[in-house]
mmCIF file of the C-alpha atoms, coordinates in Angstrom:
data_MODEL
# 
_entry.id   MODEL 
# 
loop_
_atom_site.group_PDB 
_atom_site.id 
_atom_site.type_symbol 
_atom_site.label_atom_id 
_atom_site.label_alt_id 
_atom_site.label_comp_id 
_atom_site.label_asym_id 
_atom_site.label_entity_id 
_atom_site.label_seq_id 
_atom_site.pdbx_PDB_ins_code 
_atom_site.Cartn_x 
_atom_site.Cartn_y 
_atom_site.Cartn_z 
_atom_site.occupancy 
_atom_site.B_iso_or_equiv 
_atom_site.pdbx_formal_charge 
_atom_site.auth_seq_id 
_atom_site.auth_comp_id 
_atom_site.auth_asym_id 
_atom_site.auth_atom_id 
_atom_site.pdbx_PDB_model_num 
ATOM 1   C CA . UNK A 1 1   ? -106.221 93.123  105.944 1.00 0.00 ? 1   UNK A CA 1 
ATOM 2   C CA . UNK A 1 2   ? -103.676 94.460  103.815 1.00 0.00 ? 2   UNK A CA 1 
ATOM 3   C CA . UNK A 1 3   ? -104.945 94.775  99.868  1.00 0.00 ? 3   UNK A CA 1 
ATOM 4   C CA . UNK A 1 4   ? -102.292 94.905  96.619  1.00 0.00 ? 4   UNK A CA 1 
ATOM 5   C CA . UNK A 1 5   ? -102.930 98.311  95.839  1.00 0.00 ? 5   UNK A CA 1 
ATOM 6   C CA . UNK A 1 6   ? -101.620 99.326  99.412  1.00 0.00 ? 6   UNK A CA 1 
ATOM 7   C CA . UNK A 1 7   ? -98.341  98.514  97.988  1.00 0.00 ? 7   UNK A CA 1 
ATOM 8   C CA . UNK A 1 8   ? -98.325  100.735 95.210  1.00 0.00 ? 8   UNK A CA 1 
ATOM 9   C CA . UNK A 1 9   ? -97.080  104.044 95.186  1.00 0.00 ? 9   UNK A CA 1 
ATOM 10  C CA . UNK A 1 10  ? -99.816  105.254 92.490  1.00 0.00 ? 10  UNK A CA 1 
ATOM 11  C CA . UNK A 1 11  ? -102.354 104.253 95.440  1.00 0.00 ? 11  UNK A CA 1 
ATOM 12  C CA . UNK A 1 12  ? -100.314 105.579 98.051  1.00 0.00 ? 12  UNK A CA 1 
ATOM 13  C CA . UNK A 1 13  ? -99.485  108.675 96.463  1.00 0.00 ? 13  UNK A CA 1 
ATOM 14  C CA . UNK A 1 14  ? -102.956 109.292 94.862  1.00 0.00 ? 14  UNK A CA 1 
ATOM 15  C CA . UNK A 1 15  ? -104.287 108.735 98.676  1.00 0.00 ? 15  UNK A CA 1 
ATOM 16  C CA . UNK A 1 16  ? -101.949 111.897 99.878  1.00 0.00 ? 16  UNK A CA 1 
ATOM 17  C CA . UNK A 1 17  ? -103.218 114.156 96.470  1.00 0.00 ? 17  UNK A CA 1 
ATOM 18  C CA . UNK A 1 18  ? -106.854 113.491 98.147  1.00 0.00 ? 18  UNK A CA 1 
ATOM 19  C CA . UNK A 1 19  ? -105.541 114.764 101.181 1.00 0.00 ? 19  UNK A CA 1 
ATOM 20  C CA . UNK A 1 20  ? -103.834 117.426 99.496  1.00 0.00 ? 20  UNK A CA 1 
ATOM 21  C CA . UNK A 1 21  ? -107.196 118.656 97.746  1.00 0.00 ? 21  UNK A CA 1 
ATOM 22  C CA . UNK A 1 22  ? -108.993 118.079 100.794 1.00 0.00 ? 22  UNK A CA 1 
ATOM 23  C CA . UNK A 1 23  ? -106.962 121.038 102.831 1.00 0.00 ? 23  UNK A CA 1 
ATOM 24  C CA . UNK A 1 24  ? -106.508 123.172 99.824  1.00 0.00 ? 24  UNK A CA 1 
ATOM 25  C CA . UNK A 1 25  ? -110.202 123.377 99.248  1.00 0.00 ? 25  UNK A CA 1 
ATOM 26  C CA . UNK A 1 26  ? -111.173 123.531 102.701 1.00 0.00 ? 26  UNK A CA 1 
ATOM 27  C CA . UNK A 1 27  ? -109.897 127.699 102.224 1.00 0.00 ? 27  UNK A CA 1 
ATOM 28  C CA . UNK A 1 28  ? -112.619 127.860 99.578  1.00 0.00 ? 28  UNK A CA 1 
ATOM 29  C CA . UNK A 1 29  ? -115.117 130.680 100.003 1.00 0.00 ? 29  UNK A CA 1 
ATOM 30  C CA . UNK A 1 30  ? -118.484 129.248 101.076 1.00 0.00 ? 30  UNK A CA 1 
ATOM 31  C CA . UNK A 1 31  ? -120.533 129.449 98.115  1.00 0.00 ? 31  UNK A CA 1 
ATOM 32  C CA . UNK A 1 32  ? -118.085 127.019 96.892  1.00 0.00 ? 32  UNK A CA 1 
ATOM 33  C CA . UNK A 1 33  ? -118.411 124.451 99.189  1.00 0.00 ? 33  UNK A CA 1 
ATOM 34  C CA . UNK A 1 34  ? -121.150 122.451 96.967  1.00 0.00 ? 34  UNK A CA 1 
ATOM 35  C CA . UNK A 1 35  ? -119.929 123.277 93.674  1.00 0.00 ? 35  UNK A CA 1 
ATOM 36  C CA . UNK A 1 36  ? -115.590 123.496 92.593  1.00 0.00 ? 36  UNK A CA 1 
ATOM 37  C CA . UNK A 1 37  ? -114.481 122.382 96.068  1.00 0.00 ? 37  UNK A CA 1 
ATOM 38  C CA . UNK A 1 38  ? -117.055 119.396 96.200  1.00 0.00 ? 38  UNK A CA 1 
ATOM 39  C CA . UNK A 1 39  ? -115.779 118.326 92.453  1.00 0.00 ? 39  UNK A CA 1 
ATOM 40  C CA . UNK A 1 40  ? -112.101 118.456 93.263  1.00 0.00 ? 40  UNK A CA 1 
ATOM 41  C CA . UNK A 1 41  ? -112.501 116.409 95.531  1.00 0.00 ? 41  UNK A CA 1 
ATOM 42  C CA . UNK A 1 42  ? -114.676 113.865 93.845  1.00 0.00 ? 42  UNK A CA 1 
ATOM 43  C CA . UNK A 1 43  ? -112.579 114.089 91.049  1.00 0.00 ? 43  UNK A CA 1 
ATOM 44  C CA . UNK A 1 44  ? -109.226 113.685 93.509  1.00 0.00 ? 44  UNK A CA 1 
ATOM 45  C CA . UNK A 1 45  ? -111.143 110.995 95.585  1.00 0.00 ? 45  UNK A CA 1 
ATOM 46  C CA . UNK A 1 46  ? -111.810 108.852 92.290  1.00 0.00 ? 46  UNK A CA 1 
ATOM 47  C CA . UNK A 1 47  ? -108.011 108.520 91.309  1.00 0.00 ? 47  UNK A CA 1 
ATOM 48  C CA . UNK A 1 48  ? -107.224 105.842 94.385  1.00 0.00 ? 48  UNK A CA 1 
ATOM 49  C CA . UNK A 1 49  ? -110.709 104.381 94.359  1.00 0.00 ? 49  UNK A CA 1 
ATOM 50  C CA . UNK A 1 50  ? -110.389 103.495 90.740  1.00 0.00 ? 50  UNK A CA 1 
ATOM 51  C CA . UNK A 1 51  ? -106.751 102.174 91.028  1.00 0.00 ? 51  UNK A CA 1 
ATOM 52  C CA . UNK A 1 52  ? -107.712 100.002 94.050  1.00 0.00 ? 52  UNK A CA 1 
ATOM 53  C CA . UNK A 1 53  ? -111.357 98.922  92.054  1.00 0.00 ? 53  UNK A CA 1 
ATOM 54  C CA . UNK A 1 54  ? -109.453 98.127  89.095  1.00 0.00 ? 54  UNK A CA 1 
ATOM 55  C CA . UNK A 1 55  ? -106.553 96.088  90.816  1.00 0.00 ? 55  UNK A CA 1 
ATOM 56  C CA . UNK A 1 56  ? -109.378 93.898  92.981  1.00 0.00 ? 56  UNK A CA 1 
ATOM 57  C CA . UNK A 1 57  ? -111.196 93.269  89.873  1.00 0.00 ? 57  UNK A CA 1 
ATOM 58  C CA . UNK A 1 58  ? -110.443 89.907  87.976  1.00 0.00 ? 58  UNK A CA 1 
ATOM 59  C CA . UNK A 1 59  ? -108.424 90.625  84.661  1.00 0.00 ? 59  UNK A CA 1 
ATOM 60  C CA . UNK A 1 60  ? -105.989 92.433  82.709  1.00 0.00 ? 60  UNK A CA 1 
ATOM 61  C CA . UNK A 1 61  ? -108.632 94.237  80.394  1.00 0.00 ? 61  UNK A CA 1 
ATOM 62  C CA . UNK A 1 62  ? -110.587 95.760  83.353  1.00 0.00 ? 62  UNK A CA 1 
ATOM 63  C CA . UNK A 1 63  ? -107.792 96.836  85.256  1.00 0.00 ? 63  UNK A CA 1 
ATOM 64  C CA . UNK A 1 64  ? -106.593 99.187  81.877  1.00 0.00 ? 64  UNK A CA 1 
ATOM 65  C CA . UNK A 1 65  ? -110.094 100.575 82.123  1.00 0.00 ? 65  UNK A CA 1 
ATOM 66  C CA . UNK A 1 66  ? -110.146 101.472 85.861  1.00 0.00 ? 66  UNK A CA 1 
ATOM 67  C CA . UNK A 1 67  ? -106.462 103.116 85.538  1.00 0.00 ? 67  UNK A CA 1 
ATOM 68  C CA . UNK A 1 68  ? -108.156 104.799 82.361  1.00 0.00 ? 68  UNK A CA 1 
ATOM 69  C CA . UNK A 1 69  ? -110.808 106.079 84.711  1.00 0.00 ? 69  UNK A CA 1 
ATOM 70  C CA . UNK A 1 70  ? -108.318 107.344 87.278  1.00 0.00 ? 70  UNK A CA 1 
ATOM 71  C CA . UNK A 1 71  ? -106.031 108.974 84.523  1.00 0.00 ? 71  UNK A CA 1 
ATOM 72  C CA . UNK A 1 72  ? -109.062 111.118 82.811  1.00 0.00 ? 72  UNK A CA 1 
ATOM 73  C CA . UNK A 1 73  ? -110.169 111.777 87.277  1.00 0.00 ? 73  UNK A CA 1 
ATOM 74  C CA . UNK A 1 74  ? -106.490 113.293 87.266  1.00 0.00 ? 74  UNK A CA 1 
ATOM 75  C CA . UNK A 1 75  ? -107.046 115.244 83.780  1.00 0.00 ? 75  UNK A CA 1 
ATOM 76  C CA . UNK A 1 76  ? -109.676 116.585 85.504  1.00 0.00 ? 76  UNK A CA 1 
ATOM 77  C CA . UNK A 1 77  ? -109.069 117.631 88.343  1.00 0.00 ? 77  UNK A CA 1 
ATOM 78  C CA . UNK A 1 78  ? -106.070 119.853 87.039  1.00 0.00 ? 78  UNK A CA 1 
ATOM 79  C CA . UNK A 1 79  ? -108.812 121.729 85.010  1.00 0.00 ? 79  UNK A CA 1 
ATOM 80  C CA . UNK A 1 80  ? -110.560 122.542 88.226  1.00 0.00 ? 80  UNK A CA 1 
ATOM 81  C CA . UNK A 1 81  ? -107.704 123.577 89.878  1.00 0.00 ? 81  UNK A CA 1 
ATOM 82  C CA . UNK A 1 82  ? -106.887 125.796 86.780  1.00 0.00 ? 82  UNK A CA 1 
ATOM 83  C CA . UNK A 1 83  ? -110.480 127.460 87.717  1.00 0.00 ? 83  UNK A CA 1 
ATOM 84  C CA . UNK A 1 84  ? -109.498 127.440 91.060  1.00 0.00 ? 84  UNK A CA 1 
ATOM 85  C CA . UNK A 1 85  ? -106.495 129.222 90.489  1.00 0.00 ? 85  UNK A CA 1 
ATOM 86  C CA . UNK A 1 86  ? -108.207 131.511 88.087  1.00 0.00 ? 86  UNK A CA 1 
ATOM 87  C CA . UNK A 1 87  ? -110.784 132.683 90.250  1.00 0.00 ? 87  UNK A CA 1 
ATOM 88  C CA . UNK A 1 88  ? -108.068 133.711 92.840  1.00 0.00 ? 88  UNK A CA 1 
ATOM 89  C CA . UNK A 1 89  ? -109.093 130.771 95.291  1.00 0.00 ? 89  UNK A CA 1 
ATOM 90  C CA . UNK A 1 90  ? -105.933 128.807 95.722  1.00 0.00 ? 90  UNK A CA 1 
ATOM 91  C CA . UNK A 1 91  ? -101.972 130.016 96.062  1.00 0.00 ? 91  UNK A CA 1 
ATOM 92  C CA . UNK A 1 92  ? -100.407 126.122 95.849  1.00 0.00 ? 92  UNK A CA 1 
ATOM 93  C CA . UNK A 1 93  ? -101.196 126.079 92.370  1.00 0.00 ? 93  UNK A CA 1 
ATOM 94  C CA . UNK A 1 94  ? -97.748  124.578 91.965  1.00 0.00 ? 94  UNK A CA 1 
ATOM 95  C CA . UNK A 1 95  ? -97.659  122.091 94.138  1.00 0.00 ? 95  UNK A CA 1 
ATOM 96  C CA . UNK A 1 96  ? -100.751 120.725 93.656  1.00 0.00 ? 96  UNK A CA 1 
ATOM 97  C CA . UNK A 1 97  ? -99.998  120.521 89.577  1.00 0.00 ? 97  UNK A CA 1 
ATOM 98  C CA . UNK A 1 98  ? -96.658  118.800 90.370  1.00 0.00 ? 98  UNK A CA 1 
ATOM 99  C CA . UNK A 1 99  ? -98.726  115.981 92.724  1.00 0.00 ? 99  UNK A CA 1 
ATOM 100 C CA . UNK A 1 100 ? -101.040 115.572 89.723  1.00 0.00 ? 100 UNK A CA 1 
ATOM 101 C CA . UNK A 1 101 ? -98.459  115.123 87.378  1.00 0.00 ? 101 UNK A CA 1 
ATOM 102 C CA . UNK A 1 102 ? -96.147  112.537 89.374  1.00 0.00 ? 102 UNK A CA 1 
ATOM 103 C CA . UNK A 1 103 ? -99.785  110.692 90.344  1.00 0.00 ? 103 UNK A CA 1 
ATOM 104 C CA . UNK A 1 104 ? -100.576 110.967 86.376  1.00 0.00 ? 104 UNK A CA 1 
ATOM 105 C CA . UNK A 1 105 ? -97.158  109.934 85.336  1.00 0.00 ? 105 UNK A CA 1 
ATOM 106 C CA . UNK A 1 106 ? -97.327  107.109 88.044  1.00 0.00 ? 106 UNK A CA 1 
ATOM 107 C CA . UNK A 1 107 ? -100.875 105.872 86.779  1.00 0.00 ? 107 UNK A CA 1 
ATOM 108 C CA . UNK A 1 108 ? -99.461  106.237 83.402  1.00 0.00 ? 108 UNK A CA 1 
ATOM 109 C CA . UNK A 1 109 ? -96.309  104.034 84.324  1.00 0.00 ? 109 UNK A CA 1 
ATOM 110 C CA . UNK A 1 110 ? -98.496  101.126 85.371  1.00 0.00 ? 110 UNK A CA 1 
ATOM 111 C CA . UNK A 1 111 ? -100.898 101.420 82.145  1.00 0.00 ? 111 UNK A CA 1 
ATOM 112 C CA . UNK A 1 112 ? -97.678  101.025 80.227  1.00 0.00 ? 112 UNK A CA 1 
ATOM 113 C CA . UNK A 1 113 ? -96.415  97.807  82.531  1.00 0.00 ? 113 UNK A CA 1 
ATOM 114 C CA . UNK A 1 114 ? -99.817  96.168  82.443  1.00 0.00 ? 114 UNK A CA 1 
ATOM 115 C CA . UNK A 1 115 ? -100.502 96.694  78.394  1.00 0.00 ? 115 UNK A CA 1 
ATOM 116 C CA . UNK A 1 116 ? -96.520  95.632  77.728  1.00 0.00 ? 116 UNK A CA 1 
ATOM 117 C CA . UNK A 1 117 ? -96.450  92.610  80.673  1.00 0.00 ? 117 UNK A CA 1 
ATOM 118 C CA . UNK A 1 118 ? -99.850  91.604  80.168  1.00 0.00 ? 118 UNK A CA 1 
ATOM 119 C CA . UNK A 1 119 ? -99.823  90.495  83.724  1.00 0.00 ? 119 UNK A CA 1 
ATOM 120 C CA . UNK A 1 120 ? -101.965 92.181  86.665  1.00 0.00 ? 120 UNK A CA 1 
ATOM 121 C CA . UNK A 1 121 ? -99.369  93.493  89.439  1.00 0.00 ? 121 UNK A CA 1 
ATOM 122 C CA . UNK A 1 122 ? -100.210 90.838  92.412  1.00 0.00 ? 122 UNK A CA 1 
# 
């Protein structure tokens, strides 16, 4: 069955930054496995969850708060992959910041719509 966030490109895009995260901190060294890989990935994994919670949810006032969530998941997960980056562990830096930023700017883009419109996107 086919859900309204599946239409979205803030879903659809968030759902390829998971995948993203996924391979980039697969390279982690092992010691990392339970600690900065395992929160990127939480962090990345929340950012479609919440959109898709927030858009099944009934109402204008808890779908702000779920894209809220999924906006501070984004925030971040760009500090981890700061550390990440810092502690020599990833070379897609780049990349990965320019996902998070069109995912934050797309999340950002429907706050906007939803706050001005007043209307949940059906």
């Amino acid at each position: 069955m086919k859900r309204v966030h599946h239409d979205l490109r803030a879903w659809q895009d968030a759902m390829t930054l998971v995948t993203d995260i996924y391979r980039a901190t697969a390279a982690f060294p092992r010691e990392e496995a339970y600690v900065l890989a395992s929160q990127m990935r939480r962090a990345a994994i929340s950012v479609p969850c919440n959109i898709a919670e927030g858009l099944a949810r009934a109402g204008r006032k808890e779908l702000l708060r779920y894209l809220t969530i999924a906006r501070g998941s984004l925030s971040e997960l760009e500090t981890q992959l700061q550390i990440a980056c810092n502690l020599g562990y990833l070379s897609n830096q780049h990349e990965l910041n320019m996902r998070i930023d069109q995912v934050f700017g797309l999340v950002g883009g429907l706050i906007k719509s939803v706050r001005k419109r007043g209307a949940v996107p059906r």
